[in-house]
mmCIF file of C-alpha atoms in Angstrom:
data_model
loop_
_atom_site.group_PDB
_atom_site.id
_atom_site.type_symbol
_atom_site.label_atom_id
_atom_site.label_comp_id
_atom_site.label_asym_id
_atom_site.label_seq_id
_atom_site.Cartn_x
_atom_site.Cartn_y
_atom_site.Cartn_z
ATOM 1 C CA MET A 1075 -39.151 -36.955 113.120
ATOM 2 C CA ALA A 1076 -40.898 -39.544 110.958
ATOM 3 C CA THR A 1077 -40.841 -38.835 107.258
ATOM 4 C CA PRO A 1078 -44.073 -39.114 105.316
ATOM 5 C CA ALA A 1079 -44.542 -42.234 103.219
ATOM 6 C CA THR A 1080 -43.746 -41.763 99.556
ATOM 7 C CA PRO A 1081 -46.344 -42.638 96.895
ATOM 8 C CA VAL A 1082 -44.258 -45.666 95.892
ATOM 9 C CA ARG A 1083 -44.238 -47.007 99.456
ATOM 10 C CA ARG A 1084 -47.964 -46.415 99.827
ATOM 11 C CA THR A 1085 -48.573 -48.278 96.566
ATOM 12 C CA ARG A 1086 -46.472 -51.226 97.713
ATOM 13 C CA GLY A 1087 -48.607 -51.424 100.839
ATOM 14 C CA LEU A 1088 -51.805 -52.044 98.888
ATOM 15 C CA PRO A 1089 -53.061 -55.646 99.254
ATOM 16 C CA VAL A 1090 -52.948 -56.616 95.574
ATOM 17 C CA VAL A 1091 -49.544 -55.011 94.981
ATOM 18 C CA ARG A 1092 -48.125 -56.768 98.033
ATOM 19 C CA GLN A 1093 -49.514 -60.129 96.892
ATOM 20 C CA LEU A 1094 -48.094 -59.639 93.398
ATOM 21 C CA LYS A 1095 -44.665 -59.035 94.920
ATOM 22 C CA GLN A 1096 -44.920 -62.188 97.016
ATOM 23 C CA ALA A 1097 -46.217 -64.434 94.212
ATOM 24 C CA VAL A 1098 -43.743 -66.466 92.171
ATOM 25 C CA GLY A 1099 -43.900 -68.688 89.117
ATOM 26 C CA LEU A 1100 -47.241 -70.185 88.165
ATOM 27 C CA GLN A 1101 -48.889 -68.582 91.182
ATOM 28 C CA ARG A 1102 -48.003 -65.106 89.928
ATOM 29 C CA GLY A 1103 -49.261 -65.987 86.460
ATOM 30 C CA MET A 1104 -52.596 -67.150 87.891
ATOM 31 C CA LEU A 1105 -52.974 -63.982 89.950
ATOM 32 C CA ILE A 1106 -52.134 -61.706 87.012
ATOM 33 C CA ALA A 1107 -54.518 -63.606 84.722
ATOM 34 C CA GLY A 1108 -57.293 -63.352 87.297
ATOM 35 C CA LEU A 1109 -56.716 -59.639 87.786
ATOM 36 C CA VAL A 1110 -56.755 -59.025 84.020
ATOM 37 C CA LEU A 1111 -60.007 -60.968 83.520
ATOM 38 C CA THR A 1112 -61.638 -59.258 86.497
ATOM 39 C CA GLY A 1113 -60.380 -55.838 85.383
ATOM 40 C CA ILE A 1114 -61.892 -56.282 81.920
ATOM 41 C CA PHE A 1115 -65.196 -57.261 83.529
ATOM 42 C CA LEU A 1116 -65.220 -54.174 85.763
ATOM 43 C CA LEU A 1117 -64.186 -51.859 82.936
ATOM 44 C CA THR A 1118 -66.896 -53.255 80.661
ATOM 45 C CA ALA A 1119 -69.532 -52.741 83.330
ATOM 46 C CA ALA A 1120 -68.388 -49.156 83.889
ATOM 47 C CA VAL A 1121 -68.559 -48.131 80.224
ATOM 48 C CA ALA A 1122 -71.271 -50.507 78.979
ATOM 49 C CA PRO A 1123 -73.397 -47.777 77.294
ATOM 50 C CA LEU A 1124 -70.354 -46.648 75.333
ATOM 51 C CA LEU A 1125 -69.354 -50.146 74.203
ATOM 52 C CA ALA A 1126 -72.755 -51.602 73.364
ATOM 53 C CA PRO A 1127 -73.896 -50.829 69.804
ATOM 54 C CA TYR A 1128 -77.582 -51.039 70.808
ATOM 55 C CA GLY A 1129 -79.700 -50.987 73.947
ATOM 56 C CA TYR A 1130 -80.228 -54.214 75.859
ATOM 57 C CA ASP A 1131 -83.970 -54.139 75.014
ATOM 58 C CA GLN A 1132 -83.683 -52.610 71.530
ATOM 59 C CA LEU A 1133 -85.424 -54.555 68.746
ATOM 60 C CA ARG A 1134 -85.071 -52.222 65.783
ATOM 61 C CA ASP A 1135 -83.057 -49.387 64.332
ATOM 62 C CA ALA A 1136 -83.620 -46.859 61.552
ATOM 63 C CA ASP A 1137 -83.611 -49.634 58.942
ATOM 64 C CA GLY A 1138 -86.349 -51.631 60.655
ATOM 65 C CA PRO A 1139 -86.536 -54.636 63.020
ATOM 66 C CA PHE A 1140 -83.344 -56.590 63.682
ATOM 67 C CA GLY A 1141 -84.926 -59.966 63.033
ATOM 68 C CA ALA A 1142 -84.715 -63.059 65.223
ATOM 69 C CA GLN A 1143 -81.771 -65.472 65.225
ATOM 70 C CA GLN A 1144 -79.752 -63.504 62.704
ATOM 71 C CA SER A 1145 -76.237 -64.900 62.282
ATOM 72 C CA PRO A 1146 -73.193 -62.751 63.153
ATOM 73 C CA SER A 1147 -72.661 -60.000 60.603
ATOM 74 C CA GLY A 1148 -71.309 -56.496 60.206
ATOM 75 C CA GLU A 1149 -74.460 -55.004 61.745
ATOM 76 C CA HIS A 1150 -74.690 -57.518 64.574
ATOM 77 C CA TRP A 1151 -71.226 -58.827 65.397
ATOM 78 C CA LEU A 1152 -72.526 -61.662 67.600
ATOM 79 C CA GLY A 1153 -75.895 -62.106 65.889
ATOM 80 C CA THR A 1154 -79.362 -61.692 67.393
ATOM 81 C CA THR A 1155 -81.364 -63.774 69.865
ATOM 82 C CA VAL A 1156 -84.609 -65.660 69.388
ATOM 83 C CA GLY A 1157 -86.380 -62.569 70.698
ATOM 84 C CA GLY A 1158 -84.641 -60.297 68.194
ATOM 85 C CA TYR A 1159 -82.196 -58.635 70.599
ATOM 86 C CA ASP A 1160 -78.573 -57.908 69.718
ATOM 87 C CA VAL A 1161 -76.418 -60.561 71.445
ATOM 88 C CA LEU A 1162 -73.334 -58.355 71.856
ATOM 89 C CA SER A 1163 -75.327 -55.551 73.491
ATOM 90 C CA ARG A 1164 -76.997 -57.913 75.959
ATOM 91 C CA VAL A 1165 -73.689 -59.563 76.853
ATOM 92 C CA ILE A 1166 -72.124 -56.164 77.529
ATOM 93 C CA TYR A 1167 -75.064 -54.827 79.546
ATOM 94 C CA GLY A 1168 -75.148 -58.116 81.464
ATOM 95 C CA THR A 1169 -71.885 -57.110 83.139
ATOM 96 C CA ARG A 1170 -73.731 -54.277 84.889
ATOM 97 C CA THR A 1171 -76.386 -56.633 86.248
ATOM 98 C CA ALA A 1172 -73.736 -59.065 87.439
ATOM 99 C CA LEU A 1173 -71.714 -56.309 89.128
ATOM 100 C CA ALA A 1174 -74.829 -54.961 90.877
ATOM 101 C CA VAL A 1175 -75.567 -58.409 92.338
ATOM 102 C CA ILE A 1176 -71.966 -58.760 93.549
ATOM 103 C CA VAL A 1177 -71.969 -55.338 95.225
ATOM 104 C CA VAL A 1178 -75.349 -55.743 96.937
ATOM 105 C CA ALA A 1179 -74.603 -59.293 98.116
ATOM 106 C CA ILE A 1180 -71.166 -58.477 99.512
ATOM 107 C CA VAL A 1181 -72.253 -55.245 101.211
ATOM 108 C CA LEU A 1182 -75.227 -56.892 102.930
ATOM 109 C CA SER A 1183 -73.409 -60.070 103.996
ATOM 110 C CA LEU A 1184 -70.333 -58.116 105.080
ATOM 111 C CA PHE A 1185 -72.303 -55.668 107.230
ATOM 112 C CA ILE A 1186 -74.481 -58.284 108.949
ATOM 113 C CA GLY A 1187 -71.808 -60.978 109.248
ATOM 114 C CA VAL A 1188 -69.178 -58.630 110.667
ATOM 115 C CA LEU A 1189 -71.633 -57.115 113.166
ATOM 116 C CA ILE A 1190 -72.909 -60.381 114.645
ATOM 117 C CA GLY A 1191 -69.422 -61.932 114.547
ATOM 118 C CA LEU A 1192 -68.032 -58.989 116.509
ATOM 119 C CA LEU A 1193 -70.800 -59.146 119.100
ATOM 120 C CA SER A 1194 -70.585 -62.924 119.428
ATOM 121 C CA GLY A 1195 -66.818 -63.072 119.808
ATOM 122 C CA TYR A 1196 -66.557 -60.085 122.140
ATOM 123 C CA PHE A 1197 -69.356 -60.828 124.606
ATOM 124 C CA GLY A 1198 -69.452 -64.638 124.365
ATOM 125 C CA GLY A 1199 -71.817 -66.477 126.702
ATOM 126 C CA TRP A 1200 -75.324 -67.488 125.654
ATOM 127 C CA LEU A 1201 -75.346 -64.953 122.799
ATOM 128 C CA ASP A 1202 -72.302 -66.607 121.285
ATOM 129 C CA ARG A 1203 -73.798 -70.097 121.572
ATOM 130 C CA VAL A 1204 -77.105 -69.057 119.988
ATOM 131 C CA LEU A 1205 -75.466 -67.242 117.070
ATOM 132 C CA VAL A 1206 -73.111 -70.129 116.365
ATOM 133 C CA VAL A 1207 -76.015 -72.615 116.211
ATOM 134 C CA VAL A 1208 -78.122 -70.300 114.017
ATOM 135 C CA CYS A 1209 -75.285 -69.604 111.585
ATOM 136 C CA ASP A 1210 -74.451 -73.305 111.288
ATOM 137 C CA ALA A 1211 -78.109 -74.053 110.523
ATOM 138 C CA VAL A 1212 -78.383 -71.285 107.925
ATOM 139 C CA TYR A 1213 -75.205 -72.442 106.205
ATOM 140 C CA ALA A 1214 -76.891 -75.763 105.408
ATOM 141 C CA PHE A 1215 -79.506 -74.145 103.122
ATOM 142 C CA PRO A 1216 -78.976 -74.636 99.353
ATOM 143 C CA THR A 1217 -78.157 -71.283 97.764
ATOM 144 C CA LEU A 1218 -80.111 -71.714 94.552
ATOM 145 C CA LEU A 1219 -83.233 -73.063 96.278
ATOM 146 C CA LEU A 1220 -83.237 -70.098 98.623
ATOM 147 C CA ALA A 1221 -82.758 -67.756 95.657
ATOM 148 C CA ILE A 1222 -85.825 -69.237 93.918
ATOM 149 C CA VAL A 1223 -87.913 -68.737 97.061
ATOM 150 C CA MET A 1224 -86.708 -65.147 97.377
ATOM 151 C CA ALA A 1225 -87.468 -64.461 93.687
ATOM 152 C CA ILE A 1226 -91.036 -65.686 94.186
ATOM 153 C CA VAL A 1227 -91.484 -63.735 97.425
ATOM 154 C CA ILE A 1228 -90.039 -60.492 96.054
ATOM 155 C CA SER A 1229 -91.589 -60.383 92.600
ATOM 156 C CA GLY A 1230 -93.738 -63.461 92.044
ATOM 157 C CA GLY A 1231 -91.053 -65.052 89.874
ATOM 158 C CA GLN A 1232 -91.342 -62.351 87.179
ATOM 159 C CA SER A 1233 -88.423 -60.223 88.157
ATOM 160 C CA SER A 1234 -87.806 -56.613 87.351
ATOM 161 C CA LEU A 1235 -84.181 -55.495 87.191
ATOM 162 C CA TRP A 1236 -83.828 -54.714 90.890
ATOM 163 C CA GLY A 1237 -86.215 -57.503 91.880
ATOM 164 C CA GLY A 1238 -83.933 -60.057 90.255
ATOM 165 C CA ILE A 1239 -80.824 -58.415 91.652
ATOM 166 C CA PHE A 1240 -82.141 -58.410 95.208
ATOM 167 C CA ALA A 1241 -83.516 -61.955 94.927
ATOM 168 C CA ALA A 1242 -80.047 -63.282 94.070
ATOM 169 C CA ALA A 1243 -78.212 -60.890 96.397
ATOM 170 C CA ILE A 1244 -80.360 -61.641 99.452
ATOM 171 C CA SER A 1245 -79.997 -65.388 98.976
ATOM 172 C CA ILE A 1246 -76.218 -64.984 98.743
ATOM 173 C CA THR A 1247 -76.294 -62.718 101.793
ATOM 174 C CA VAL A 1248 -78.084 -65.278 103.936
ATOM 175 C CA ILE A 1249 -75.786 -68.099 102.881
ATOM 176 C CA TYR A 1250 -72.523 -66.179 103.265
ATOM 177 C CA ILE A 1251 -73.238 -64.406 106.526
ATOM 178 C CA PRO A 1252 -71.929 -67.492 108.413
ATOM 179 C CA GLN A 1253 -68.567 -67.232 106.614
ATOM 180 C CA TYR A 1254 -68.017 -63.639 107.672
ATOM 181 C CA PHE A 1255 -69.395 -64.500 111.108
ATOM 182 C CA ARG A 1256 -66.893 -67.329 111.631
ATOM 183 C CA VAL A 1257 -63.893 -65.296 110.499
ATOM 184 C CA ILE A 1258 -64.739 -62.206 112.554
ATOM 185 C CA ARG A 1259 -65.767 -64.212 115.626
ATOM 186 C CA ALA A 1260 -62.495 -66.192 115.637
ATOM 187 C CA GLU A 1261 -60.401 -63.056 115.191
ATOM 188 C CA THR A 1262 -62.379 -61.178 117.862
ATOM 189 C CA VAL A 1263 -61.892 -63.987 120.399
ATOM 190 C CA ARG A 1264 -58.149 -63.850 119.754
ATOM 191 C CA ILE A 1265 -57.812 -60.060 119.711
ATOM 192 C CA LYS A 1266 -59.852 -59.361 122.837
ATOM 193 C CA ALA A 1267 -57.242 -61.270 124.860
ATOM 194 C CA GLU A 1268 -54.411 -59.007 123.663
ATOM 195 C CA ALA A 1269 -52.697 -56.667 126.116
ATOM 196 C CA TYR A 1270 -53.784 -53.442 124.423
ATOM 197 C CA VAL A 1271 -57.447 -54.456 124.695
ATOM 198 C CA GLU A 1272 -57.033 -55.229 128.380
ATOM 199 C CA SER A 1273 -55.334 -51.863 128.838
ATOM 200 C CA ALA A 1274 -58.257 -50.100 127.174
ATOM 201 C CA LYS A 1275 -60.629 -51.812 129.606
ATOM 202 C CA VAL A 1276 -58.506 -50.769 132.568
ATOM 203 C CA ILE A 1277 -58.571 -47.079 131.627
ATOM 204 C CA GLY A 1278 -62.358 -47.208 131.378
ATOM 205 C CA ALA A 1279 -62.980 -47.351 127.622
ATOM 206 C CA SER A 1280 -66.514 -48.379 126.721
ATOM 207 C CA HIS A 1281 -67.285 -51.699 125.058
ATOM 208 C CA TRP A 1282 -68.384 -49.904 121.882
ATOM 209 C CA ARG A 1283 -65.131 -47.947 121.669
ATOM 210 C CA ILE A 1284 -63.029 -51.052 122.250
ATOM 211 C CA MET A 1285 -64.942 -53.036 119.623
ATOM 212 C CA THR A 1286 -64.809 -50.342 116.961
ATOM 213 C CA ARG A 1287 -61.403 -48.754 117.616
ATOM 214 C CA HIS A 1288 -59.319 -51.767 118.640
ATOM 215 C CA VAL A 1289 -60.982 -55.073 117.784
ATOM 216 C CA LEU A 1290 -62.786 -54.343 114.523
ATOM 217 C CA ARG A 1291 -59.844 -52.602 112.896
ATOM 218 C CA ASN A 1292 -57.615 -55.647 113.369
ATOM 219 C CA ALA A 1293 -60.237 -58.347 112.849
ATOM 220 C CA THR A 1294 -61.319 -57.281 109.362
ATOM 221 C CA ARG A 1295 -57.965 -57.039 107.611
ATOM 222 C CA THR A 1296 -58.221 -60.594 106.220
ATOM 223 C CA LEU A 1297 -61.747 -60.300 104.798
ATOM 224 C CA PRO A 1298 -60.723 -59.399 101.213
ATOM 225 C CA LEU A 1299 -59.571 -63.001 100.788
ATOM 226 C CA ILE A 1300 -63.179 -64.282 100.783
ATOM 227 C CA PHE A 1301 -64.727 -61.423 98.787
ATOM 228 C CA THR A 1302 -63.932 -63.181 95.525
ATOM 229 C CA LEU A 1303 -65.574 -66.415 96.679
ATOM 230 C CA ASN A 1304 -68.800 -64.567 97.396
ATOM 231 C CA ALA A 1305 -68.626 -62.714 94.095
ATOM 232 C CA SER A 1306 -68.265 -65.933 92.082
ATOM 233 C CA GLU A 1307 -71.172 -67.546 93.905
ATOM 234 C CA ALA A 1308 -73.324 -64.467 93.324
ATOM 235 C CA ILE A 1309 -72.715 -64.651 89.559
ATOM 236 C CA LEU A 1310 -73.570 -68.361 89.418
ATOM 237 C CA THR A 1311 -76.702 -67.915 91.525
ATOM 238 C CA LEU A 1312 -77.974 -65.085 89.353
ATOM 239 C CA ALA A 1313 -77.305 -67.152 86.218
ATOM 240 C CA GLY A 1314 -79.038 -70.157 87.766
ATOM 241 C CA LEU A 1315 -82.118 -68.083 88.558
ATOM 242 C CA GLY A 1316 -82.295 -66.781 85.023
ATOM 243 C CA PHE A 1317 -81.749 -70.207 83.482
ATOM 244 C CA LEU A 1318 -84.615 -71.675 85.521
ATOM 245 C CA GLY A 1319 -86.944 -68.879 84.435
ATOM 246 C CA PHE A 1320 -86.862 -66.826 87.635
ATOM 247 C CA GLY A 1321 -84.449 -64.217 86.342
ATOM 248 C CA ILE A 1322 -84.773 -60.696 85.026
ATOM 249 C CA GLU A 1323 -87.130 -60.081 82.135
ATOM 250 C CA PRO A 1324 -85.342 -58.911 78.947
ATOM 251 C CA THR A 1325 -87.259 -55.630 78.879
ATOM 252 C CA SER A 1326 -86.056 -54.815 82.416
ATOM 253 C CA GLY A 1327 -82.378 -55.654 82.121
ATOM 254 C CA ALA A 1328 -79.794 -57.899 80.471
ATOM 255 C CA GLU A 1329 -78.962 -61.116 82.301
ATOM 256 C CA TRP A 1330 -76.839 -63.972 80.964
ATOM 257 C CA GLY A 1331 -78.715 -66.852 82.591
ATOM 258 C CA PHE A 1332 -82.045 -65.721 81.125
ATOM 259 C CA ASP A 1333 -80.499 -65.493 77.649
ATOM 260 C CA LEU A 1334 -79.147 -69.041 78.025
ATOM 261 C CA ASN A 1335 -82.632 -70.249 78.942
ATOM 262 C CA ARG A 1336 -84.094 -68.696 75.787
ATOM 263 C CA ALA A 1337 -81.317 -70.216 73.671
ATOM 264 C CA LEU A 1338 -81.968 -73.852 74.649
ATOM 265 C CA SER A 1339 -84.048 -74.580 71.569
ATOM 266 C CA ASP A 1340 -81.473 -72.891 69.332
ATOM 267 C CA VAL A 1341 -78.724 -75.362 70.216
ATOM 268 C CA THR A 1342 -80.480 -78.320 68.589
ATOM 269 C CA SER A 1343 -81.082 -76.217 65.469
ATOM 270 C CA GLY A 1344 -77.421 -75.388 64.955
ATOM 271 C CA ILE A 1345 -77.842 -71.766 66.089
ATOM 272 C CA TRP A 1346 -74.791 -71.516 68.331
ATOM 273 C CA TRP A 1347 -74.286 -67.761 68.771
ATOM 274 C CA THR A 1348 -77.304 -67.171 71.031
ATOM 275 C CA SER A 1349 -75.913 -69.439 73.756
ATOM 276 C CA ILE A 1350 -72.129 -69.516 73.379
ATOM 277 C CA PHE A 1351 -71.480 -65.858 74.132
ATOM 278 C CA PRO A 1352 -73.634 -65.461 77.308
ATOM 279 C CA GLY A 1353 -72.168 -68.750 78.562
ATOM 280 C CA ALA A 1354 -68.633 -67.591 77.783
ATOM 281 C CA ALA A 1355 -69.284 -64.349 79.681
ATOM 282 C CA ILE A 1356 -70.283 -66.314 82.802
ATOM 283 C CA VAL A 1357 -67.186 -68.517 82.523
ATOM 284 C CA TRP A 1358 -64.978 -65.443 81.953
ATOM 285 C CA VAL A 1359 -66.110 -63.612 85.086
ATOM 286 C CA VAL A 1360 -66.219 -66.638 87.378
ATOM 287 C CA LEU A 1361 -62.794 -67.807 86.166
ATOM 288 C CA GLY A 1362 -61.240 -64.396 86.770
ATOM 289 C CA LEU A 1363 -62.665 -64.068 90.268
ATOM 290 C CA THR A 1364 -61.747 -67.655 91.131
ATOM 291 C CA LEU A 1365 -58.149 -67.237 89.986
ATOM 292 C CA VAL A 1366 -57.780 -64.117 92.116
ATOM 293 C CA GLY A 1367 -59.379 -65.767 95.141
ATOM 294 C CA GLU A 1368 -57.351 -68.978 94.909
ATOM 295 C CA SER A 1369 -54.099 -67.075 94.419
ATOM 296 C CA LEU A 1370 -54.736 -64.812 97.416
ATOM 297 C CA ASN A 1371 -55.686 -67.817 99.522
ATOM 298 C CA ASP A 1372 -52.469 -69.636 98.574
ATOM 299 C CA LEU A 1373 -50.408 -66.557 99.371
ATOM 300 C CA ALA A 1374 -52.058 -66.367 102.785
ATOM 301 C CA ASP A 1375 -50.793 -69.871 103.581
ATOM 302 C CA PRO A 1376 -47.128 -69.698 104.683
ATOM 303 C CA ARG A 1377 -46.545 -73.371 103.823
ATOM 304 C CA LEU A 1378 -47.644 -72.992 100.186
ATOM 305 C CA ARG A 1379 -45.899 -69.643 99.831
ATOM 306 C CA SER A 1380 -42.593 -70.895 101.233
ATOM 307 C CA ARG A 1381 -42.689 -74.046 99.111
ATOM 308 C CA ARG A 1382 -43.345 -72.176 95.877
ATOM 309 C CA ALA A 1383 -40.698 -69.604 96.703
ATOM 310 C CA ALA A 1384 -38.197 -72.426 97.245
ATOM 311 C CA GLU A 1385 -39.193 -74.014 93.940
ATOM 312 C CA ALA A 1386 -38.535 -70.688 92.214
ATOM 313 C CA GLY A 1387 -35.100 -70.432 93.833
ATOM 314 C CA GLU A 1388 -36.028 -67.542 96.128
ATOM 315 C CA THR A 1389 -35.348 -67.221 99.818
ATOM 316 C CA GLY A 1390 -37.075 -65.058 102.320
ATOM 317 C CA GLU A 1391 -37.947 -64.818 105.921
ATOM 318 C CA VAL A 1392 -41.585 -65.598 106.585
ATOM 319 C CA THR A 1393 -43.264 -64.136 109.627
ATOM 320 C CA VAL A 1394 -46.619 -65.521 110.651
ATOM 321 C CA VAL A 1395 -49.005 -63.256 112.484
ATOM 322 C CA PRO A 1396 -51.362 -65.026 114.928
ATOM 323 C CA GLY A 1397 -54.381 -66.460 113.111
ATOM 324 C CA GLY A 1398 -54.314 -69.299 110.595
ATOM 325 C CA PRO A 1399 -54.967 -69.303 106.871
ATOM 326 C CA LEU A 1400 -58.373 -69.882 105.301
ATOM 327 C CA GLY A 1401 -59.551 -73.361 106.083
ATOM 328 C CA ALA A 1402 -56.587 -74.106 108.369
ATOM 329 C CA GLY A 1403 -58.506 -74.188 111.606
ATOM 330 C CA PRO A 1404 -60.853 -72.168 113.744
ATOM 331 C CA GLY A 1405 -58.771 -69.048 113.217
ATOM 332 C CA GLY A 1406 -60.148 -68.733 109.697
ATOM 333 C CA LEU A 1407 -57.939 -66.613 107.452
ATOM 334 C CA ALA A 1408 -54.333 -65.686 107.834
ATOM 335 C CA GLY A 1409 -52.575 -62.515 108.674
ATOM 336 C CA ILE A 1410 -49.203 -63.060 107.090
ATOM 337 C CA GLU A 1411 -46.429 -60.722 106.109
ATOM 338 C CA GLU A 1412 -43.336 -61.685 104.157
ATOM 339 C CA THR A 1413 -40.241 -59.645 104.681
ATOM 340 C CA ARG A 1414 -37.407 -59.563 102.187
#
């Protein structure tokens, strides 16, 4: 009789824990640094109202108005903006806006990309050819240009909180659907030729049951490797919209790109605090997500993983599951397990 898995074994099976165990040397340091930076970002977004000393659109307190372009002090640790808002509060609340864009963009692109990739790879034929051509054409569109068009269409360029979020998220969704489509399509084409899928067809299982119970479950296990790439692009697109003046109005929500746009004139006047902290927040989040994504991608490549393990003086047996690593061919991402 099989014994139930202990909590320790279940924890070791989690993707991040498994990757941390496999990583060695500099690669492990990069992954840990990325996880720490990303964890601080997520924690800040979760408890933003508790951390921020003022509201994102607050201009005064009991003592009166804050005043514009006030230098950092005991009352305003990071100073105030040209509009009289507290810089620290807007930087903290900006994490919530950034996280909302990431979630909406990934959920939409994941749902649509996985669905059409599954249908295209499973049924093939003219449907597959049409979807491949359409996705290749869509992938050629510039992300930021599409985001500007969506901002104008959704809210006339003067974005409310959710108008700005959806303008950036929809543009990211359209651009990144082809990535999910390619990965799922390649995995579906491979998996549908496996013996257990053929057996399911022989016993009379419906196409829907085969796709959802057998193909989808195995085709999506490598998707977390490209989540971080989408998240980084979503942050940069949202910041680009705000910097160009198509972002979220300060009375509707806090957004780092918009604050950078309003701080342009301050830079030449020696007022550094209105621009340095929103810019540093963008760099912080993008750097953390990029470090996580690059580390996971390296660990999915058996050549890089074996080489770095050898450099660290470790030995291990590497087993490669069918399907190549990200960018290593039409198979897309890798399904790789390392056994010790």
